Short mmCIF file of C-alpha atoms in Angstrom, two decimals:
data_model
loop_
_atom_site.label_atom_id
_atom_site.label_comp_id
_atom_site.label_asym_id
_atom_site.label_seq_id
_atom_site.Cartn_x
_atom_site.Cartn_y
_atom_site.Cartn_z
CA UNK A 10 133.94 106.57 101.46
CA UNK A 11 131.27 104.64 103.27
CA UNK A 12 128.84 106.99 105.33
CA UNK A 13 128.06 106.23 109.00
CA UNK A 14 124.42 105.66 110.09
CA UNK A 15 122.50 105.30 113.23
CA UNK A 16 119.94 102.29 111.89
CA UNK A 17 119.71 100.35 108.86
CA UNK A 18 116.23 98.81 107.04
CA UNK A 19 116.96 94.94 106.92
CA UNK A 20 113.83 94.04 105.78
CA UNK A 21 110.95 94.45 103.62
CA UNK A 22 107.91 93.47 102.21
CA UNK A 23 104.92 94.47 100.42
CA UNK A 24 101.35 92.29 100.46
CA UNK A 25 100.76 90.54 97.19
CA UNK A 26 97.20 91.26 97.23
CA UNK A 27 95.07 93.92 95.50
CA UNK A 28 91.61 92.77 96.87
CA UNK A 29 91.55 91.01 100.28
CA UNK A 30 88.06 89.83 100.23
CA UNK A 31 89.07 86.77 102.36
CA UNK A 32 90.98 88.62 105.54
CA UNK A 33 91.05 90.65 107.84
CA UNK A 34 93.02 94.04 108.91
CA UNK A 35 95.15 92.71 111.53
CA UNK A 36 95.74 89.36 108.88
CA UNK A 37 97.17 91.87 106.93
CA UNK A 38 99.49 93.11 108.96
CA UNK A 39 100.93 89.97 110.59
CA UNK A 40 101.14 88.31 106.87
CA UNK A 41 103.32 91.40 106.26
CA UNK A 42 105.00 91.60 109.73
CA UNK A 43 106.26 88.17 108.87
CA UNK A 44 107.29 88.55 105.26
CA UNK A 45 109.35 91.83 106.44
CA UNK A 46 110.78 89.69 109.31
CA UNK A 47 111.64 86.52 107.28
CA UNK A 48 113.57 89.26 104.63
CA UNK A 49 115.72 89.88 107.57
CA UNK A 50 116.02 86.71 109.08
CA UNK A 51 114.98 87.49 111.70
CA UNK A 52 111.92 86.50 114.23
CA UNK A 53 108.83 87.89 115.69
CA UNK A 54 110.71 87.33 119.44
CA UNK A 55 113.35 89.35 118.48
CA UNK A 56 110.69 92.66 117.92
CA UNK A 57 110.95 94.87 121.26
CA UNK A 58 109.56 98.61 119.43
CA UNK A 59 106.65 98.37 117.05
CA UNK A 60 105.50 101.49 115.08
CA UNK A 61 102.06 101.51 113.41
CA UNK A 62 99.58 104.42 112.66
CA UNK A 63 95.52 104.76 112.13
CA UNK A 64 94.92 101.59 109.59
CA UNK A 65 95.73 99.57 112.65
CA UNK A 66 92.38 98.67 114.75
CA UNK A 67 91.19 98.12 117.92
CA UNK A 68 93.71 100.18 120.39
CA UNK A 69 96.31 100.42 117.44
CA UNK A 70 99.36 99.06 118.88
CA UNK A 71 98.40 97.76 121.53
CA UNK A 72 95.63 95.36 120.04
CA UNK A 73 98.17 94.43 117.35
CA UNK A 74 100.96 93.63 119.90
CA UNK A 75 98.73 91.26 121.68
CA UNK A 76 97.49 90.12 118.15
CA UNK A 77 101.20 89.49 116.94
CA UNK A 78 102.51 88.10 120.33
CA UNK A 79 105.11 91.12 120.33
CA UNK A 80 107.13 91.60 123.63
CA UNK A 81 107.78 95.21 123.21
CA UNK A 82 109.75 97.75 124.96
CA UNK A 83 108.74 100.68 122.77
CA UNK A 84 105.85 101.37 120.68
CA UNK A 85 104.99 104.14 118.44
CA UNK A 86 101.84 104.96 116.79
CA UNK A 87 102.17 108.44 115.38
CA UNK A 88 99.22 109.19 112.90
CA UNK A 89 100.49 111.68 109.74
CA UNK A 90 97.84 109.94 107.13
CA UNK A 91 100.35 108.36 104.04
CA UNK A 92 103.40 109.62 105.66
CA UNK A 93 102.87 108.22 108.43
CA UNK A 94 104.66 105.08 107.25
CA UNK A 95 107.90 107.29 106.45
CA UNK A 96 107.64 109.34 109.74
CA UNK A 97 108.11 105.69 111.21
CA UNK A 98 110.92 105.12 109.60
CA UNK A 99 112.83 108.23 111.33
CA UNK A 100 111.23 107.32 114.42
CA UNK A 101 112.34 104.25 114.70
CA UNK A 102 116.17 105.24 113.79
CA UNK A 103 115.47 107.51 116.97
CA UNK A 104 114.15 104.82 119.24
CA UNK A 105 117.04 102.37 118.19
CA UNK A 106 119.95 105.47 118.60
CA UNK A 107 119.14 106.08 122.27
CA UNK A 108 118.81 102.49 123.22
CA UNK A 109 114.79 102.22 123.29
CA UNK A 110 114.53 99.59 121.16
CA UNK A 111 117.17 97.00 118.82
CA UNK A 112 114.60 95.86 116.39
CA UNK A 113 111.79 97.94 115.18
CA UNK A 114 108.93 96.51 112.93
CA UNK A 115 106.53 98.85 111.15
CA UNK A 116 103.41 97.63 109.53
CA UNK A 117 100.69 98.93 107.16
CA UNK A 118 97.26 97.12 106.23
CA UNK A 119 94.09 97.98 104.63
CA UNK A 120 90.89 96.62 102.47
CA UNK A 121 89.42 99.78 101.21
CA UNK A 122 89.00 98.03 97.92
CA UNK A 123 87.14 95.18 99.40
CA UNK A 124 85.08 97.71 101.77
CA UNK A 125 84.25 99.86 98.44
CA UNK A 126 86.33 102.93 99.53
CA UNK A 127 87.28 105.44 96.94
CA UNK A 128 90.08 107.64 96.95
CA UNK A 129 87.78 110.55 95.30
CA UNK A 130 85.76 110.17 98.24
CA UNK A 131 84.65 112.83 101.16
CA UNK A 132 87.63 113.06 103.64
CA UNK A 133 87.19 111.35 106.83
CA UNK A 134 89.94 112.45 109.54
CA UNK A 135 88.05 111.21 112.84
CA UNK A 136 84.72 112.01 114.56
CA UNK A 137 85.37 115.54 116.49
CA UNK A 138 88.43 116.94 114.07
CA UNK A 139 89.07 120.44 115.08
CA UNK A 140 88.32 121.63 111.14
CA UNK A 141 84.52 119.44 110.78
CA UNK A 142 82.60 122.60 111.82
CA UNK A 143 84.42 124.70 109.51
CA UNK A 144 84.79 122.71 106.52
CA UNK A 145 82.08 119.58 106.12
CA UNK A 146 79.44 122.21 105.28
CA UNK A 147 81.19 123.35 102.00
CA UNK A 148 81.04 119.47 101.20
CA UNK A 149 85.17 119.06 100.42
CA UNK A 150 86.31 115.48 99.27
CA UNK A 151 89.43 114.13 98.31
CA UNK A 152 89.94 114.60 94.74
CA UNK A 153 88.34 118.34 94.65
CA UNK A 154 91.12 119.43 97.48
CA UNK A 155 93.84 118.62 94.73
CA UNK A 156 92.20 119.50 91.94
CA UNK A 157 92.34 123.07 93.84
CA UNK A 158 96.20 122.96 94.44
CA UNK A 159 96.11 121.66 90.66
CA UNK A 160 94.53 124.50 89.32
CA UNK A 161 96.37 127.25 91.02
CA UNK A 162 99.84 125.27 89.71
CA UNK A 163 98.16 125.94 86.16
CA UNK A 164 97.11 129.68 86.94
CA UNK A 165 100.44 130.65 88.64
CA UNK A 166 102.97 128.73 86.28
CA UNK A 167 101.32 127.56 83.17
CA UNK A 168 101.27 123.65 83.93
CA UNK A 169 99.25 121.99 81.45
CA UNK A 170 96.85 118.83 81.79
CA UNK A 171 99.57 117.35 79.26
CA UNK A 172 102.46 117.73 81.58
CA UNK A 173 99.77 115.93 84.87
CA UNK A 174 99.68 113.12 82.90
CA UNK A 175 103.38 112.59 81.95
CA UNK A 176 103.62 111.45 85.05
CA UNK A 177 100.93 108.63 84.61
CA UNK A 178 102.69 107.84 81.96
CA UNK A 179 105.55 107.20 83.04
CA UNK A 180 104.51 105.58 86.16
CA UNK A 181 102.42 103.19 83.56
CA UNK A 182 105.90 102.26 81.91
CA UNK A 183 107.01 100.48 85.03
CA UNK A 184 103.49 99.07 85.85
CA UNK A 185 103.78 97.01 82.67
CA UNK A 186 106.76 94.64 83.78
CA UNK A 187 105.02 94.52 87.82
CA UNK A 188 103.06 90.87 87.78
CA UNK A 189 101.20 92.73 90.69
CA UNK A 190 100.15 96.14 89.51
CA UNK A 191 96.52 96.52 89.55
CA UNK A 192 96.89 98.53 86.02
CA UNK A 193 99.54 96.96 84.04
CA UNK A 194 98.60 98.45 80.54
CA UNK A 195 100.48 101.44 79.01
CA UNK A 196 99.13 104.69 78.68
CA UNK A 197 99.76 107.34 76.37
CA UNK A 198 98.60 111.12 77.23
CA UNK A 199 95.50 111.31 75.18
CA UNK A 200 94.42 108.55 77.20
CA UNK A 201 94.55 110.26 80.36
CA UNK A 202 93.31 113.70 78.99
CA UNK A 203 90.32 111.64 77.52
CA UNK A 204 89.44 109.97 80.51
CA UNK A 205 86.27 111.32 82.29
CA UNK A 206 87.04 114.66 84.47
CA UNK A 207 87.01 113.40 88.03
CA UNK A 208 87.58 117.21 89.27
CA UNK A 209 88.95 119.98 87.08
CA UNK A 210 91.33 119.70 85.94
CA UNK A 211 92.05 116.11 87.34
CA UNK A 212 90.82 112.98 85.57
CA UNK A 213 89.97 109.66 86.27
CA UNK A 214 93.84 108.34 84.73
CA UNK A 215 95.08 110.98 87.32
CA UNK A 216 93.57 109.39 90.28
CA UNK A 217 95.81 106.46 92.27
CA UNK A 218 94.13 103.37 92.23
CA UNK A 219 91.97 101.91 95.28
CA UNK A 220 93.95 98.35 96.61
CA UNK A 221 93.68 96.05 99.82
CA UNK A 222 96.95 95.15 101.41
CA UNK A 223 99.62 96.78 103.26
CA UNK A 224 104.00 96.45 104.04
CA UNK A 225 106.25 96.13 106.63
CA UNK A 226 109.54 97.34 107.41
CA UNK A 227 111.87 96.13 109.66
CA UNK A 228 114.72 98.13 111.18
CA UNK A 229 117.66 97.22 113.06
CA UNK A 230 121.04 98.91 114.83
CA UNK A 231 124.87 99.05 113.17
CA UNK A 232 125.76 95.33 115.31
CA UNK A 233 122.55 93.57 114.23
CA UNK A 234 123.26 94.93 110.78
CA UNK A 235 126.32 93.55 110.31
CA UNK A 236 125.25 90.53 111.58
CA UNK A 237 122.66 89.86 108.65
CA UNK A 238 124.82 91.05 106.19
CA UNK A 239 124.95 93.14 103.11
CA UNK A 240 121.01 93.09 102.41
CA UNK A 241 120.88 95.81 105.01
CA UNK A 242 119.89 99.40 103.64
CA UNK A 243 121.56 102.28 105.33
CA UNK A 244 118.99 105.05 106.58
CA UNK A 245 120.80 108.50 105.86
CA UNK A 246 118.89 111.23 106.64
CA UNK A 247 115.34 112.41 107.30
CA UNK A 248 112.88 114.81 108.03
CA UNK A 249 109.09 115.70 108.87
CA UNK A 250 107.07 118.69 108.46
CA UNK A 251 103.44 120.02 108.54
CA UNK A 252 101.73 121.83 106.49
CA UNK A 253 99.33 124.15 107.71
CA UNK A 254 96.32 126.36 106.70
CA UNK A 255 97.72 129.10 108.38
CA UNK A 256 94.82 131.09 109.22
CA UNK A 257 93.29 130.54 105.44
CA UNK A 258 96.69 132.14 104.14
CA UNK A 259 97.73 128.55 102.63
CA UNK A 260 99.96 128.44 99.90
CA UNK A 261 98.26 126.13 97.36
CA UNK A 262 101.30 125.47 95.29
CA UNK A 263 103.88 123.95 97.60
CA UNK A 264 103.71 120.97 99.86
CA UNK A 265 105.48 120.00 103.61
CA UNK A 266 107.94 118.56 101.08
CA UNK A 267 110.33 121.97 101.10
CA UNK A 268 110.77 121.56 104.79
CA UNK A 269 110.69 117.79 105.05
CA UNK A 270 113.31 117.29 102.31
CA UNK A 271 115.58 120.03 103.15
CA UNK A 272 115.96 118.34 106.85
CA UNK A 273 116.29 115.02 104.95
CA UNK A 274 119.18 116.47 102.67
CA UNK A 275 120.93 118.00 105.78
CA UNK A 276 121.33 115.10 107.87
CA UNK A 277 122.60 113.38 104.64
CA UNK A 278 124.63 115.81 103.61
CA UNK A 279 123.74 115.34 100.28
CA UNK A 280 121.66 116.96 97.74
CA UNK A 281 118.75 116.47 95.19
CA UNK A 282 121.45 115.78 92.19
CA UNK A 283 122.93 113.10 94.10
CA UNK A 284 119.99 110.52 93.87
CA UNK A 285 119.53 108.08 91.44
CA UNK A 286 115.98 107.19 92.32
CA UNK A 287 112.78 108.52 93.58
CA UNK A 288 109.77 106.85 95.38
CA UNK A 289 107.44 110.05 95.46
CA UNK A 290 104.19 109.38 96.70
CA UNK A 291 101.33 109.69 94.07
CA UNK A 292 97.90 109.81 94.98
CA UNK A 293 97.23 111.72 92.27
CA UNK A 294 99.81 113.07 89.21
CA UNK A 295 99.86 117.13 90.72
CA UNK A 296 101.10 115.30 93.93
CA UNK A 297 103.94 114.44 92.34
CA UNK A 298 104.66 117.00 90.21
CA UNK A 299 104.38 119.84 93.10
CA UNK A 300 106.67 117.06 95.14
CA UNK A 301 109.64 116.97 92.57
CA UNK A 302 109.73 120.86 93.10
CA UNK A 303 109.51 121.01 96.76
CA UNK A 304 112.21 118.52 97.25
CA UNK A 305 114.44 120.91 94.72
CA UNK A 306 114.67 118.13 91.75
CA UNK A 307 113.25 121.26 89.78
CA UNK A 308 112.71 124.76 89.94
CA UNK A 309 109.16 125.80 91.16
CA UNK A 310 107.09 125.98 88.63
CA UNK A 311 109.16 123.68 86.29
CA UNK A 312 108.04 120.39 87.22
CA UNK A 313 105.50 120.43 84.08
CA UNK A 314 108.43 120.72 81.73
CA UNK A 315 110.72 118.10 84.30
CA UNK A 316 108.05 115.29 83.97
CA UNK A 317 106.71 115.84 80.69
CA UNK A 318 110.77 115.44 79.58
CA UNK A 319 110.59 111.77 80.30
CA UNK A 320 113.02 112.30 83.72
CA UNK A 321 110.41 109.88 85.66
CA UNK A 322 111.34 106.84 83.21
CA UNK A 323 113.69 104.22 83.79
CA UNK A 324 116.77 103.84 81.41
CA UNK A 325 115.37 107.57 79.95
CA UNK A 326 115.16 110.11 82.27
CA UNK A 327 117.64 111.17 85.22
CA UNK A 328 115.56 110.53 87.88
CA UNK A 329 113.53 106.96 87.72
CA UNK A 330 110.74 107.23 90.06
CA UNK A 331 107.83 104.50 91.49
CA UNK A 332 109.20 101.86 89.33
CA UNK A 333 106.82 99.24 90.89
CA UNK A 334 103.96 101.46 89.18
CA UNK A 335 103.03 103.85 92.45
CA UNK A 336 99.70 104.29 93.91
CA UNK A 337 99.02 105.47 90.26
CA UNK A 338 99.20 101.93 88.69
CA UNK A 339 100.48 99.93 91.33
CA UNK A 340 98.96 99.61 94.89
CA UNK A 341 97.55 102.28 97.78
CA UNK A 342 96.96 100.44 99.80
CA UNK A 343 94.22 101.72 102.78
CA UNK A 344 94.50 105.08 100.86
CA UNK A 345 98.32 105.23 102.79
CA UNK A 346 101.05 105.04 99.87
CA UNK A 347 104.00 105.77 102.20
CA UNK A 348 104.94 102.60 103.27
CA UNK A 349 105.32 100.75 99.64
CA UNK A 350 107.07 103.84 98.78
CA UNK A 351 110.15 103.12 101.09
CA UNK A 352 109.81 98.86 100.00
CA UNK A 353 109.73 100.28 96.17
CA UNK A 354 113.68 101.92 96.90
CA UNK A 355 114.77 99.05 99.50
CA UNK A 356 114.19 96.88 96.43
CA UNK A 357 116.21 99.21 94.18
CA UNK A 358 118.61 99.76 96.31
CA UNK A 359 119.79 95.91 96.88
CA UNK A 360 119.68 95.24 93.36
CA UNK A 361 116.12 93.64 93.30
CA UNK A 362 113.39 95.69 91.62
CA UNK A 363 112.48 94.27 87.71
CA UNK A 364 115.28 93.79 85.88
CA UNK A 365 113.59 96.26 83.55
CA UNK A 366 113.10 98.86 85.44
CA UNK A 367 116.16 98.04 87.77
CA UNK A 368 118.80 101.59 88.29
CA UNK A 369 121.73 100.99 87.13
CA UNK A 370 124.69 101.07 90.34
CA UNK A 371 121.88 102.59 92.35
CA UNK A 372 123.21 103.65 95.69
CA UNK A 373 121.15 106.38 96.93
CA UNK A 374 117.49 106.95 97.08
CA UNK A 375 114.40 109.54 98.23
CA UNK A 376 111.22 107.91 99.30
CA UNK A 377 108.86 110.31 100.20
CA UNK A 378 105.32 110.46 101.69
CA UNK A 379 102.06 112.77 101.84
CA UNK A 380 99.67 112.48 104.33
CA UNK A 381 96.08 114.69 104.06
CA UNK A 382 95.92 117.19 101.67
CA UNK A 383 98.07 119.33 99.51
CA UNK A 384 95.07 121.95 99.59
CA UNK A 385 94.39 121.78 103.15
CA UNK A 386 96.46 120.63 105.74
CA UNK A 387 99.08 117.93 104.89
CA UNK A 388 101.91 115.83 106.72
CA UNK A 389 105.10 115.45 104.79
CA UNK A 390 108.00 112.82 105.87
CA UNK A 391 111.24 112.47 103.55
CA UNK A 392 113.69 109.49 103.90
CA UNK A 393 116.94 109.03 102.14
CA UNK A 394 118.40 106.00 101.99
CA UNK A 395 121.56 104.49 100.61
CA UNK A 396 123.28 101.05 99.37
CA UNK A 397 125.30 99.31 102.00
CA UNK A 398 128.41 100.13 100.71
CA UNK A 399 127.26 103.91 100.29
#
C-alpha cells in the first residue's frame, strides 16, 4: 500500500568539488541550487521558500536570495550546525503543508579545505555564545569533545578502538567505487588503529575528512510531484531534538538521536527494522556508532559488536550505510555533513547510487544529521524517506 505524504524531495545534488580554490561561497551554492533544480526540472523562478543555515554569508538568506535572483515568499534559516541541513528538510515539508511555500530549495556551501580549516580544530560557535566564558578557558576543540563521549562508551560498555574503526572500514568499502571521494583507498583496522592518536582514543583514520563544496535539495507538494514524475522521493516522517548539558549532568553516551528518531519513526509509522539503508552522519567513527544505538538499530551499548559485524557494508551487512563514502572518506563539506547525507539516500532510493554499492529494491531510508557536539551540546534532525511507490 502506497503511504501518503505531505512533500516529496524532487531534486538533488551534491558539488563535485573537494577543493574550491577558484570560487566563492555563494558560487557554491548557486552551482548547487541549479544542479538540484535542473534534477527536478524545474527553474530558479519557480523557488518562492528558500531554507539555508550559517555557511551562507552576508545576511544568510537574504544576501543569497538577492544573489540567486529568488522571488521568495518564505525563507528559513534555522542554524542546528550539520543538522541543520536535515532540520530543513522537515521545515520545508511544514512550510509547503500549510500553503507557505510550493517549491522549497535548500542549499549548503563551504571551502574550509581551501581556507585551511580542520575538523580537529577549536570550536567556533559565534562571537558572544552563551557557553565562551565557561568553556574557552579549559581550551576544548573538536576532536577532544568526542574523544570524551568516546571514552566513556569504552568505560561504560566495553567498546573497543577495533569496533571505532569498523566503521571506517566499512565506510572505506564504498569510497573505493565513488570517482569523487577524497579517500578512495581501502582500509583495513590495523590501519586505523596505527594511525597517529588525534585524541584518545580517536585517531587520525577516525577523523572525517576536511572538503570544499556543498548540496542542494529541492522540495516540492503532492500536485507538483506528480507532475515531474516518478523521480520524486516521498518524505515520511521526521523529527528534531536538542541535546543539552543539563546543568553539567550530560549524558556522554547518547546523542539527540533517541528523541529525534523516535519522532521520525512515529510520524512514519515505521520502525528501525524496516529500513534498508542508512545515511548516518560521521564526523568521526563514535558518531556513528553512538547514532546506530540512539536511533534503536542496536541495543545501547551494542553498536561495537553491530558495526564491527560488517552490518554497515553493502551486499554484507543488514543495514548499508554512507555508501558514497561519508564525511569519513567522502566529503564534509564546510564541516556540515547533513545535507550530502539526505543526497547519499535520494540517490539510493531512485535506483542511482554505484551500481556496487546500489540496495537492492531499496524503498525506505534514514538520513540523519549531528550538529555541535556529542560531548557538549548537540542538535539532532532525523529524516525518513521512502521510494515513490512506498
Amino acid at each position: 500500500m502506497s503511504r501518503p505524504c505531505k512533500a516529496y524531495i524532487a531534486g538533488a545534488f551534491e558539488h563535485p568539488t573537494r577543493k574550491a580554490v577558484d570560487k566563492t561561497i555563494p558560487q557554491l551554492h548557486a552551482e548547487v541550487a541549479l544542479g538540484a533544480l535542473r534534477d527536478a526540472g524545474l527553474e530558479s523562478r519557480d523557488v518562492d521558500g528558500y531554507f539555508c543555515a550559517g555557511d551562507a554569508p552576508g545576511l544568510g538568506g537574504l544576501s543569497m536570495a538577492e544573489y540567486m535572483g529568488l522571488k521568495l515568499r518564505h525563507i528559513d534559516t534555522t542554524e542546528t550546525g550539520g543538522s541543520s541541513y536535515v532540520v530543513h528538510v522537515g521545515h520545508a515539508v511544514e512550510a509547503i503543508a500549510s500553503g507557505r511555500c510550493s517549491v522549497a530549495l535548500i542549499t549548503l556551501a563551504g571551502r574550509p579545505r581551501a581556507e585551511g580549516m580542520a575538523t580537529v580544530g577549536a570550536r567556533d560557535y559565534g562571537r558572544g555564545a552563551p557557553d565562551l566564558g565557561f568553556e574557552q578557558p579549559y581550551g576544548p576543540v573538536v576532536v577532544n569533545l568526542y574523544a570524551m563521549a568516546a571514552k566513556r562508551h569504552m568505560h561504560e560498555y566495553g567498546t573497543t578502538s577495533e569496533q571505532l574503526a569498523a566503521v571506517k572500514v566499512s565506510a572505506s568499502h564504498h569510497a573505493q567505487y565513488n570517482e569523487r571521494a577524497l579517500l578512495r583507498d581501502v582500509v583495513t583496522i590495523e590501519d586505523v588503529i596505527n594511525s597517529p592518536m588525534v585524541a584518545d582514543p580517536l585517531h587520525r583514520l577516525d577523523c572525517c575528512v576536511v572538503t570544499d563544496g556543498g548540496g542542494a535539495l529541492v522540495i516540492v507538494g503532492p500536485d507538483k510531484a506528480r507532475e515531474i514524475g516518478s523521480r520524486c522521493v516521498k518524505i515520511l516522517g521526521h523529527g528534531e531534538a536538542i541535546k543539552h548539558l543539563d546543568g553539567g549532568k550530560v549524558e556522554l553516551t547518547h546523542t539527540g538521536a533517541v528523541k529525534s528518531g523516535a519522532l521520525a519513526f512515529a510520524e512514519a509509522r515505521l520502525k528501525p527494522a524496516d529500513i534498508d539503508y542508512a545515511s548516518i552522519y560521521d564526523s568521526f567513527t563514535i558518531t556513528v556508532l553512538m547514532t546506530l544505538e540512539d536511533l534503536g538499530f542496536c541495543e545501547k551499548g551494542q553498536g561495537g559488536r553491530f558495526v564491527a559485524d560488517g552490518n554497515l557494508i553493502s551486499g554484507i551487512g543488514k543495514l548499508p550505510f554512507n555508501t558514497d563514502g561519508g564525511g569519513l572518506c567522502n566529503s564534509h563539506p564546510n564541516n556540515r555533513g547533513g545535507m550530502t547525507k539526505v543526497i547519499e539516500a535520494v540517490r539510493q532510493l531512485r535506483g542511482e547510487a554505484h551500481p556496487k554499492v546500489q540496495v537492492p529494491n531499496c524503498t525506505l531510508a534514514l538520513a540523519h544529521g549531528t550538529g555541535g557536539s556529542i560531548g557538549t551540546r548537540m542538535g539532532s534532525a532525523t529524516v525518513i524517506l521512502g521510494r515513490s511507490d512506498a
